[in-house]
Short mmCIF file of C-alpha atoms in Angstrom, two decimals:
data_model
loop_
_atom_site.label_atom_id
_atom_site.label_comp_id
_atom_site.label_asym_id
_atom_site.label_seq_id
_atom_site.Cartn_x
_atom_site.Cartn_y
_atom_site.Cartn_z
CA UNK A 1 -43.23 19.88 -6.08
CA UNK A 2 -43.68 16.26 -4.21
CA UNK A 3 -43.23 16.98 -0.35
CA UNK A 4 -40.45 14.28 -0.46
CA UNK A 5 -38.17 16.27 -2.72
CA UNK A 6 -37.74 19.19 0.45
CA UNK A 7 -36.28 16.26 2.69
CA UNK A 8 -32.26 17.03 2.42
CA UNK A 9 -31.42 13.41 3.18
CA UNK A 10 -33.61 12.76 0.11
CA UNK A 11 -32.01 15.44 -2.36
CA UNK A 12 -28.62 14.22 -1.31
CA UNK A 13 -29.55 10.84 -2.64
CA UNK A 14 -30.60 12.41 -5.66
CA UNK A 15 -27.63 14.62 -6.22
CA UNK A 16 -25.45 12.18 -5.70
CA UNK A 17 -26.53 10.13 -8.65
CA UNK A 18 -25.75 13.15 -10.88
CA UNK A 19 -22.29 12.94 -12.62
CA UNK A 20 -22.46 16.29 -14.44
CA UNK A 21 -20.80 18.86 -12.35
CA UNK A 22 -22.80 21.63 -14.54
CA UNK A 23 -26.01 20.21 -13.99
CA UNK A 24 -25.61 20.24 -10.10
CA UNK A 25 -24.22 23.97 -10.71
CA UNK A 26 -27.66 24.60 -12.68
CA UNK A 27 -29.54 23.04 -9.52
CA UNK A 28 -27.76 25.33 -6.82
CA UNK A 29 -28.26 28.47 -9.23
CA UNK A 30 -31.82 28.16 -10.16
CA UNK A 31 -33.74 26.72 -7.15
CA UNK A 32 -33.66 28.05 -3.38
CA UNK A 33 -34.86 24.54 -2.25
CA UNK A 34 -32.28 22.24 -3.66
CA UNK A 35 -29.43 25.13 -3.63
CA UNK A 36 -27.97 23.50 0.39
CA UNK A 37 -27.87 19.85 -1.03
CA UNK A 38 -26.66 20.72 -4.54
CA UNK A 39 -23.61 22.75 -3.19
CA UNK A 40 -22.94 19.96 -0.68
CA UNK A 41 -22.48 17.40 -3.83
CA UNK A 42 -20.64 19.77 -5.98
CA UNK A 43 -17.90 21.00 -3.29
CA UNK A 44 -17.86 17.13 -1.83
CA UNK A 45 -14.82 16.40 -3.84
CA UNK A 46 -12.40 19.73 -3.94
CA UNK A 47 -9.72 18.88 -6.27
CA UNK A 48 -7.45 22.11 -5.97
CA UNK A 49 -7.77 25.23 -3.48
CA UNK A 50 -8.13 26.71 -7.14
CA UNK A 51 -11.45 26.22 -7.42
CA UNK A 52 -12.19 27.70 -3.89
CA UNK A 53 -10.11 30.94 -4.96
CA UNK A 54 -11.73 31.27 -8.51
CA UNK A 55 -15.01 31.95 -6.55
CA UNK A 56 -13.80 35.18 -4.74
CA UNK A 57 -13.46 38.54 -6.58
CA UNK A 58 -11.59 38.40 -9.93
CA UNK A 59 -9.13 41.33 -9.22
CA UNK A 60 -7.97 39.10 -6.77
CA UNK A 61 -6.15 36.36 -9.01
CA UNK A 62 -5.46 34.84 -12.10
CA UNK A 63 -4.19 32.22 -13.95
CA UNK A 64 -0.76 32.15 -16.11
CA UNK A 65 -0.39 29.61 -18.91
CA UNK A 66 3.37 28.40 -19.94
CA UNK A 67 4.73 25.92 -21.82
CA UNK A 68 7.54 23.67 -20.28
CA UNK A 69 9.50 21.09 -22.40
CA UNK A 70 7.87 17.31 -21.69
CA UNK A 71 10.83 15.36 -23.69
CA UNK A 72 12.76 15.34 -27.34
CA UNK A 73 11.81 13.26 -29.65
CA UNK A 74 14.89 12.78 -32.71
CA UNK A 75 12.83 11.96 -35.94
CA UNK A 76 14.04 11.44 -39.53
CA UNK A 77 13.17 15.14 -40.03
CA UNK A 78 15.29 16.22 -37.33
CA UNK A 79 15.01 17.16 -33.81
CA UNK A 80 11.09 17.69 -32.35
CA UNK A 81 10.53 19.16 -28.92
CA UNK A 82 7.82 18.17 -27.22
CA UNK A 83 5.61 20.88 -24.78
CA UNK A 84 3.13 20.30 -21.35
CA UNK A 85 0.94 23.34 -20.82
CA UNK A 86 1.13 24.06 -17.18
CA UNK A 87 -1.18 26.89 -15.60
CA UNK A 88 -0.02 28.37 -11.96
CA UNK A 89 -3.00 30.35 -10.14
CA UNK A 90 -1.48 34.09 -8.62
CA UNK A 91 -2.88 36.31 -6.17
CA UNK A 92 -2.80 40.28 -6.89
CA UNK A 93 -3.34 41.50 -3.44
CA UNK A 94 -4.01 40.15 -0.16
CA UNK A 95 -7.12 38.01 0.75
CA UNK A 96 -9.70 40.30 2.61
CA UNK A 97 -12.32 39.86 5.39
CA UNK A 98 -15.38 39.24 2.95
CA UNK A 99 -13.31 37.29 0.73
CA UNK A 100 -12.75 34.31 3.41
CA UNK A 101 -16.48 34.39 3.75
CA UNK A 102 -17.05 33.61 0.31
CA UNK A 103 -14.28 31.29 0.60
CA UNK A 104 -15.81 29.69 4.07
CA UNK A 105 -19.38 29.54 1.91
CA UNK A 106 -17.53 26.51 0.03
CA UNK A 107 -14.84 25.14 2.25
CA UNK A 108 -17.06 23.63 4.64
CA UNK A 109 -18.82 21.41 2.56
CA UNK A 110 -15.16 19.93 1.22
CA UNK A 111 -15.09 16.34 2.32
CA UNK A 112 -12.46 15.08 0.09
CA UNK A 113 -9.79 16.56 -1.52
CA UNK A 114 -6.15 16.06 -3.53
CA UNK A 115 -3.53 17.96 -5.60
CA UNK A 116 -4.65 18.19 -9.31
CA UNK A 117 -5.31 20.42 -11.90
CA UNK A 118 -4.40 23.91 -12.03
CA UNK A 119 -1.46 24.69 -9.33
CA UNK A 120 -1.01 27.63 -6.81
CA UNK A 121 2.06 29.28 -6.38
CA UNK A 122 4.08 29.95 -3.28
CA UNK A 123 2.76 33.38 -2.65
CA UNK A 124 -0.92 31.81 -2.88
CA UNK A 125 -0.29 29.06 -0.14
CA UNK A 126 1.52 31.76 2.12
CA UNK A 127 -1.70 33.82 1.68
CA UNK A 128 -3.74 30.78 2.83
CA UNK A 129 -1.52 30.24 5.82
CA UNK A 130 -1.91 33.66 7.13
CA UNK A 131 -3.25 34.62 10.32
CA UNK A 132 -6.25 35.97 8.90
CA UNK A 133 -7.46 32.63 7.38
CA UNK A 134 -9.66 30.05 8.90
CA UNK A 135 -8.50 27.56 11.10
CA UNK A 136 -8.55 24.66 10.06
CA UNK A 137 -9.22 25.69 6.27
CA UNK A 138 -11.43 22.76 5.28
CA UNK A 139 -13.11 22.25 8.68
CA UNK A 140 -15.28 19.19 7.42
CA UNK A 141 -12.66 17.17 5.71
CA UNK A 142 -12.46 13.60 5.69
CA UNK A 143 -10.19 12.58 3.43
CA UNK A 144 -6.89 14.08 1.90
CA UNK A 145 -4.20 13.21 -0.40
CA UNK A 146 -1.26 16.01 -0.26
CA UNK A 147 1.92 16.17 -1.89
CA UNK A 148 4.57 18.19 0.05
CA UNK A 149 7.23 19.33 -2.55
CA UNK A 150 7.78 22.93 -0.95
CA UNK A 151 8.33 24.78 2.49
CA UNK A 152 5.26 26.42 1.63
CA UNK A 153 3.31 22.76 1.47
CA UNK A 154 4.84 22.37 4.77
CA UNK A 155 3.36 25.57 5.80
CA UNK A 156 -0.27 25.29 4.65
CA UNK A 157 -0.25 20.97 6.23
CA UNK A 158 -1.29 21.91 9.89
CA UNK A 159 -3.97 23.92 8.45
CA UNK A 160 -5.33 20.73 6.61
CA UNK A 161 -5.77 18.84 9.58
CA UNK A 162 -9.09 19.06 11.19
CA UNK A 163 -10.68 17.09 13.64
CA UNK A 164 -12.96 15.68 10.87
CA UNK A 165 -10.10 14.07 9.19
CA UNK A 166 -10.61 10.08 8.88
CA UNK A 167 -8.10 9.09 5.98
CA UNK A 168 -4.62 10.89 4.62
CA UNK A 169 -2.43 10.45 2.38
CA UNK A 170 0.84 12.23 2.07
CA UNK A 171 3.69 11.78 -0.15
CA UNK A 172 7.12 13.81 0.72
CA UNK A 173 9.47 14.83 -2.41
CA UNK A 174 11.77 17.35 -3.65
CA UNK A 175 10.86 20.12 -6.20
CA UNK A 176 13.91 21.03 -7.94
CA UNK A 177 12.01 24.68 -8.91
CA UNK A 178 10.80 25.73 -5.69
CA UNK A 179 11.50 29.38 -5.01
CA UNK A 180 13.44 30.95 -2.08
CA UNK A 181 10.77 30.35 0.55
CA UNK A 182 10.88 30.59 4.46
CA UNK A 183 11.64 27.95 6.44
CA UNK A 184 9.21 25.02 7.10
CA UNK A 185 7.31 24.99 10.63
CA UNK A 186 9.24 23.92 13.46
CA UNK A 187 6.80 20.87 14.32
CA UNK A 188 3.90 19.19 12.66
CA UNK A 189 2.01 16.40 14.45
CA UNK A 190 -1.43 14.67 14.22
CA UNK A 191 -2.57 15.72 17.27
CA UNK A 192 -5.67 18.14 15.42
CA UNK A 193 -6.73 15.26 13.53
CA UNK A 194 -7.85 12.75 16.71
CA UNK A 195 -9.99 11.09 14.69
CA UNK A 196 -7.60 9.45 11.80
CA UNK A 197 -8.39 5.73 10.94
CA UNK A 198 -6.44 5.52 7.75
CA UNK A 199 -2.71 7.16 7.35
CA UNK A 200 -0.31 6.33 4.32
CA UNK A 201 2.97 8.40 4.23
CA UNK A 202 5.32 8.08 1.19
CA UNK A 203 8.41 9.83 2.27
CA UNK A 204 12.12 10.49 1.63
CA UNK A 205 14.15 10.80 4.89
CA UNK A 206 16.91 12.60 2.45
CA UNK A 207 14.10 15.01 1.47
CA UNK A 208 12.04 15.21 4.48
CA UNK A 209 13.13 18.51 7.00
CA UNK A 210 14.03 16.31 10.52
CA UNK A 211 11.83 18.53 12.29
CA UNK A 212 8.77 17.56 10.48
CA UNK A 213 9.54 14.17 10.09
CA UNK A 214 10.15 13.83 13.76
CA UNK A 215 7.25 15.63 14.76
CA UNK A 216 4.30 13.23 12.81
CA UNK A 217 6.09 10.68 14.12
CA UNK A 218 6.50 11.31 17.88
CA UNK A 219 3.11 12.01 17.58
CA UNK A 220 1.79 8.74 15.95
CA UNK A 221 1.09 7.17 19.32
CA UNK A 222 -1.57 10.08 20.10
CA UNK A 223 -4.06 8.45 16.93
CA UNK A 224 -5.84 6.10 19.36
CA UNK A 225 -8.44 5.65 16.43
CA UNK A 226 -5.86 4.43 13.61
CA UNK A 227 -6.88 1.10 12.10
CA UNK A 228 -4.25 1.41 8.83
CA UNK A 229 -0.88 2.86 8.76
CA UNK A 230 1.81 2.67 5.39
CA UNK A 231 4.84 4.42 6.02
CA UNK A 232 7.77 3.59 4.06
CA UNK A 233 10.36 4.87 6.43
CA UNK A 234 10.16 4.36 10.51
CA UNK A 235 12.07 4.10 13.45
CA UNK A 236 12.54 1.58 15.54
CA UNK A 237 10.80 3.84 18.53
CA UNK A 238 8.11 4.40 16.23
CA UNK A 239 7.32 1.17 15.63
CA UNK A 240 7.08 0.51 19.36
CA UNK A 241 4.29 3.33 19.28
CA UNK A 242 2.36 1.57 16.52
CA UNK A 243 2.56 -1.81 19.42
CA UNK A 244 -0.02 0.44 21.78
CA UNK A 245 -2.28 1.78 19.32
CA UNK A 246 -5.28 0.16 20.65
CA UNK A 247 -7.51 0.13 17.11
CA UNK A 248 -4.68 -0.81 14.63
CA UNK A 249 -5.85 -4.05 12.37
CA UNK A 250 -3.02 -3.36 9.49
CA UNK A 251 0.29 -2.09 8.99
CA UNK A 252 3.12 -1.82 6.33
CA UNK A 253 6.50 -0.25 7.27
CA UNK A 254 10.12 -0.95 6.54
CA UNK A 255 12.42 -2.40 9.61
CA UNK A 256 16.40 -0.89 9.73
CA UNK A 257 18.65 -3.23 9.70
CA UNK A 258 19.58 -2.12 12.92
CA UNK A 259 16.10 -3.25 14.66
CA UNK A 260 17.39 -6.98 16.19
CA UNK A 261 20.11 -4.90 18.15
CA UNK A 262 17.51 -2.37 19.15
CA UNK A 263 15.22 -5.05 20.16
CA UNK A 264 17.86 -6.83 22.51
CA UNK A 265 18.12 -3.72 24.79
CA UNK A 266 14.59 -4.29 25.54
CA UNK A 267 13.34 -6.26 28.36
CA UNK A 268 11.85 -9.76 27.12
CA UNK A 269 8.53 -9.63 26.61
CA UNK A 270 8.15 -5.96 28.00
CA UNK A 271 4.75 -5.77 30.51
CA UNK A 272 4.27 -2.19 28.69
CA UNK A 273 3.77 -3.48 24.73
CA UNK A 274 1.21 -6.63 26.24
CA UNK A 275 -1.05 -6.72 24.62
CA UNK A 276 1.41 -5.48 21.23
CA UNK A 277 -0.59 -5.20 18.42
CA UNK A 278 -3.42 -6.64 19.82
CA UNK A 279 -6.03 -6.01 17.05
CA UNK A 280 -3.42 -6.20 13.86
CA UNK A 281 -4.68 -9.11 11.34
CA UNK A 282 -2.56 -7.39 8.96
CA UNK A 283 1.19 -7.17 8.44
CA UNK A 284 3.51 -6.24 5.43
CA UNK A 285 6.95 -5.69 7.14
CA UNK A 286 10.17 -5.20 4.27
CA UNK A 287 13.48 -5.32 6.33
CA UNK A 288 16.78 -4.62 5.05
CA UNK A 289 18.33 -7.81 6.53
CA UNK A 290 16.54 -11.31 7.62
CA UNK A 291 17.81 -10.86 11.03
CA UNK A 292 15.52 -7.79 11.96
CA UNK A 293 12.21 -9.29 10.36
CA UNK A 294 13.04 -12.70 12.65
CA UNK A 295 13.65 -10.57 15.64
CA UNK A 296 10.30 -8.66 15.16
CA UNK A 297 8.33 -11.91 14.25
CA UNK A 298 9.82 -13.69 17.67
CA UNK A 299 9.45 -10.54 19.99
CA UNK A 300 5.62 -9.64 18.97
CA UNK A 301 3.28 -12.73 19.74
CA UNK A 302 0.74 -11.37 17.11
CA UNK A 303 -2.18 -12.95 16.00
CA UNK A 304 -2.60 -12.61 12.13
CA UNK A 305 -4.48 -13.54 9.21
CA UNK A 306 -2.07 -11.85 6.40
CA UNK A 307 1.67 -11.45 6.85
CA UNK A 308 4.08 -10.45 4.51
CA UNK A 309 7.87 -10.35 4.68
CA UNK A 310 10.45 -8.98 2.14
CA UNK A 311 13.83 -8.78 2.30
CA UNK A 312 15.88 -6.21 0.48
CA UNK A 313 19.17 -6.98 1.51
CA UNK A 314 21.40 -7.56 -1.63
CA UNK A 315 24.43 -8.89 0.35
CA UNK A 316 22.21 -11.39 2.32
CA UNK A 317 20.83 -14.78 0.43
CA UNK A 318 18.15 -16.59 2.19
CA UNK A 319 19.67 -19.63 1.19
CA UNK A 320 21.22 -19.52 4.63
CA UNK A 321 19.73 -22.83 6.47
CA UNK A 322 20.00 -21.42 9.81
CA UNK A 323 18.30 -18.37 9.39
CA UNK A 324 15.04 -19.28 7.48
CA UNK A 325 14.60 -21.92 10.04
CA UNK A 326 14.95 -19.42 12.66
CA UNK A 327 12.33 -17.30 10.62
CA UNK A 328 9.87 -20.19 10.14
CA UNK A 329 10.16 -21.66 13.95
CA UNK A 330 9.53 -18.05 15.32
CA UNK A 331 6.38 -18.02 12.91
CA UNK A 332 4.98 -21.66 14.19
CA UNK A 333 5.46 -20.85 17.75
CA UNK A 334 3.84 -17.26 17.30
CA UNK A 335 -0.36 -16.95 18.40
CA UNK A 336 -0.36 -16.70 14.59
CA UNK A 337 -0.41 -20.71 14.36
CA UNK A 338 -4.60 -20.61 14.77
CA UNK A 339 -5.49 -18.07 12.62
CA UNK A 340 -2.90 -17.58 9.76
CA UNK A 341 -4.66 -17.95 6.12
CA UNK A 342 -2.00 -16.06 3.82
CA UNK A 343 1.86 -16.00 3.89
CA UNK A 344 4.43 -14.72 1.58
CA UNK A 345 8.18 -14.35 2.69
CA UNK A 346 9.91 -12.89 -0.65
CA UNK A 347 13.77 -12.22 -1.01
CA UNK A 348 13.47 -8.82 -3.78
CA UNK A 349 15.84 -9.99 -6.02
CA UNK A 350 18.98 -7.69 -7.08
CA UNK A 351 21.58 -8.34 -9.78
CA UNK A 352 23.71 -10.96 -9.53
CA UNK A 353 23.73 -14.86 -9.36
CA UNK A 354 21.12 -16.96 -7.23
CA UNK A 355 22.73 -18.84 -4.87
CA UNK A 356 22.15 -22.41 -5.91
CA UNK A 357 22.92 -24.08 -2.39
CA UNK A 358 19.27 -26.19 -1.84
CA UNK A 359 17.10 -26.17 1.42
CA UNK A 360 15.51 -29.65 2.26
CA UNK A 361 12.04 -28.33 1.61
CA UNK A 362 10.55 -31.21 3.80
CA UNK A 363 12.57 -30.07 6.78
CA UNK A 364 12.46 -26.50 6.45
CA UNK A 365 8.84 -26.18 5.72
CA UNK A 366 8.24 -28.16 8.86
CA UNK A 367 6.99 -25.41 11.31
CA UNK A 368 4.75 -23.95 8.39
CA UNK A 369 2.81 -26.62 8.32
CA UNK A 370 1.37 -25.89 11.88
CA UNK A 371 -0.40 -23.42 10.38
CA UNK A 372 -3.85 -25.64 9.61
CA UNK A 373 -5.73 -22.93 8.60
CA UNK A 374 -3.39 -21.82 5.69
CA UNK A 375 -4.68 -20.72 2.33
CA UNK A 376 -2.31 -18.86 0.30
CA UNK A 377 1.88 -19.41 0.41
CA UNK A 378 4.34 -17.65 -1.62
CA UNK A 379 7.81 -18.74 -0.85
CA UNK A 380 10.27 -16.35 -3.49
CA UNK A 381 13.53 -16.98 -2.49
CA UNK A 382 17.15 -16.87 -3.30
CA UNK A 383 17.65 -20.55 -3.23
CA UNK A 384 16.01 -23.93 -4.48
CA UNK A 385 13.72 -25.89 -2.95
CA UNK A 386 13.61 -29.34 -3.01
CA UNK A 387 10.14 -31.58 -2.22
CA UNK A 388 9.22 -34.49 -2.79
CA UNK A 389 5.89 -36.35 -3.10
CA UNK A 390 5.74 -36.73 0.85
CA UNK A 391 6.31 -33.30 1.57
CA UNK A 392 3.24 -32.35 -0.88
CA UNK A 393 1.28 -35.38 0.94
CA UNK A 394 1.57 -33.38 4.06
CA UNK A 395 0.72 -30.09 2.83
CA UNK A 396 -3.15 -31.34 1.27
CA UNK A 397 -3.47 -33.15 4.92
CA UNK A 398 -2.39 -30.05 6.46
CA UNK A 399 -4.22 -27.41 3.72
CA UNK A 400 -6.88 -29.20 2.37
CA UNK A 401 -8.35 -25.22 1.75
CA UNK A 402 -5.18 -24.22 0.21
CA UNK A 403 -5.91 -21.80 -3.12
CA UNK A 404 -2.52 -20.56 -3.69
CA UNK A 405 0.86 -22.17 -3.51
CA UNK A 406 3.93 -20.95 -5.27
CA UNK A 407 7.38 -21.82 -4.64
CA UNK A 408 9.95 -19.91 -6.47
CA UNK A 409 7.87 -19.18 -9.40
CA UNK A 410 10.63 -17.62 -11.00
CA UNK A 411 13.61 -20.08 -9.71
CA UNK A 412 15.90 -20.85 -9.16
CA UNK A 413 15.40 -24.67 -9.73
CA UNK A 414 18.12 -27.60 -9.27
CA UNK A 415 18.45 -29.57 -12.51
CA UNK A 416 16.33 -32.24 -11.12
CA UNK A 417 13.61 -32.21 -8.87
CA UNK A 418 11.86 -35.22 -6.69
CA UNK A 419 7.97 -34.52 -7.14
CA UNK A 420 6.72 -36.42 -9.22
CA UNK A 421 3.72 -36.77 -11.91
CA UNK A 422 1.83 -38.80 -9.07
CA UNK A 423 2.20 -36.67 -6.38
CA UNK A 424 0.80 -33.84 -8.40
CA UNK A 425 -1.86 -35.36 -9.32
CA UNK A 426 -2.38 -36.43 -5.37
CA UNK A 427 -2.18 -32.68 -4.68
CA UNK A 428 -4.98 -31.62 -6.87
CA UNK A 429 -6.66 -34.26 -5.89
CA UNK A 430 -6.70 -33.80 -2.44
CA UNK A 431 -6.84 -29.68 -2.84
CA UNK A 432 -10.50 -29.02 -4.58
CA UNK A 433 -9.71 -25.46 -3.98
CA UNK A 434 -6.18 -24.66 -5.42
CA UNK A 435 -6.03 -22.17 -8.07
CA UNK A 436 -2.50 -21.05 -8.73
CA UNK A 437 0.26 -23.51 -8.70
CA UNK A 438 3.95 -22.94 -9.16
CA UNK A 439 5.99 -26.29 -8.22
CA UNK A 440 9.06 -28.29 -10.17
CA UNK A 441 7.78 -31.40 -11.33
CA UNK A 442 10.31 -33.99 -12.85
CA UNK A 443 8.41 -35.41 -15.94
CA UNK A 444 11.72 -37.15 -17.26
CA UNK A 445 10.94 -40.43 -16.66
CA UNK A 446 7.65 -40.42 -18.19
CA UNK A 447 6.81 -40.65 -22.26
CA UNK A 448 4.64 -37.79 -22.75
CA UNK A 449 2.45 -40.63 -24.84
CA UNK A 450 1.42 -42.17 -21.89
CA UNK A 451 0.68 -39.02 -19.85
CA UNK A 452 -2.64 -39.63 -18.73
CA UNK A 453 -4.44 -38.40 -15.49
CA UNK A 454 -7.30 -40.58 -16.38
CA UNK A 455 -5.21 -43.54 -16.17
CA UNK A 456 -3.73 -42.31 -12.67
CA UNK A 457 -6.88 -41.10 -10.78
CA UNK A 458 -10.22 -40.60 -10.76
CA UNK A 459 -9.83 -36.95 -11.10
CA UNK A 460 -11.36 -35.02 -14.01
CA UNK A 461 -8.67 -33.13 -15.72
CA UNK A 462 -11.13 -31.23 -17.39
CA UNK A 463 -12.67 -29.89 -14.40
CA UNK A 464 -8.65 -29.44 -12.62
CA UNK A 465 -7.66 -27.41 -15.73
CA UNK A 466 -11.01 -25.37 -15.69
CA UNK A 467 -10.38 -24.69 -12.16
CA UNK A 468 -6.52 -23.38 -12.18
CA UNK A 469 -6.00 -20.08 -13.07
CA UNK A 470 -2.15 -20.18 -13.34
CA UNK A 471 -0.03 -23.78 -13.12
CA UNK A 472 3.61 -23.28 -13.42
CA UNK A 473 5.35 -26.69 -13.45
CA UNK A 474 9.12 -25.66 -13.90
CA UNK A 475 11.64 -26.24 -16.61
CA UNK A 476 11.75 -29.94 -16.80
CA UNK A 477 11.04 -31.93 -19.92
CA UNK A 478 9.09 -34.67 -21.12
CA UNK A 479 10.96 -37.31 -22.87
CA UNK A 480 8.74 -38.82 -25.84
CA UNK A 481 9.75 -40.91 -28.78
CA UNK A 482 10.05 -37.25 -30.89
CA UNK A 483 12.58 -36.10 -28.71
CA UNK A 484 12.08 -33.76 -25.72
CA UNK A 485 9.26 -31.36 -25.23
CA UNK A 486 9.35 -28.89 -22.64
CA UNK A 487 5.97 -28.83 -20.90
CA UNK A 488 4.92 -25.41 -19.04
CA UNK A 489 0.87 -24.53 -18.28
#
């Protein structure tokens, strides 16, 4: 054997290229020199605790398989019931000290884990939480995906938090089939994972116990190494805690409808919040009303590169000129003026008719033209914009590097628009990086037989069409001697 193969780092580089787990298992069993490195690679990604438990003596555990109805299909021959096999691991006795020694032999090698495959029953999870169990269960765990559906899952969660944990993805849901179990722990916090950099929490406040939710949110401020966070439901006070995190560069969260009222109770530009979100470059905010979103943008003077604002309120329409003016003015006066590259402002469409009161396009996007580095602008609002050729000329002069310009891609549009094909051609000519364009253009005054790009400009039409990936010019028609013809690319 070559001496280079005795070096563990070289072994790991080689074994990481082996995709067959049976090959890694064979290397660990047949060669003592390769055993440690092969086991490290084999156990690096743990899909379920069942793999660890099944390494213990066979008199400890068993796997029960049952068929659960999946769905019903009414065919010509009658009712057909489909079944899905579900396997559950159960314990027959308590876990002894020698069993835990076997468990630790493999658990210390785990770097990534998620809940998949064979399920553990609640009694098995309680056994993993017993006082004799090692703390933490996976001492070198770096990435954890954990779906919490019962009190048993809540109990084991603190045992999975380790100082080595870097990435954490939690999903809280309600398991209707869960058995009667002891109450969830009084408090769960992130104190045991100070190195956490990436956090995702998908939860429903109606399903998550208040003590668990409060404990996690109160301890967010202690994650000094946190870089990105995605959390479905956060209170206003927790958002203030995020503002103080020194390493945070990206955040996705929801704003409650009372956030604007909460902001009014705080001192203006409070010194304790400066610099708030000092390193954040990406924000994805969903608000239940436009006032809360505007209040956030106006209060925190953030320096962003990517900003996405979504409003979900079915009762509030973005056709309110005053409200949209406040938001665009707040954005234009922020520190993001010199850094913002991607901006999305969207109203989540709900059932009902669109509000057809137009916004004056030139007037309303004026503050947005201050973002001279903008490369992507997506406006998906519940009201039509009026754009003219002067607006397109200002856009092409201000945003020469624009690659995506989507204005109300799915409507609504007015029955007529003031943007002409001539203005469209100038926009395409002056913005050579433009690849995605959605803009209503009125072709009603042009005969389709005379529609010739080359006649209006030296721009190569073939190169333009080759460059564009998405081109949507609205529902307007081109008049021709053969009748109206819809033109939409």
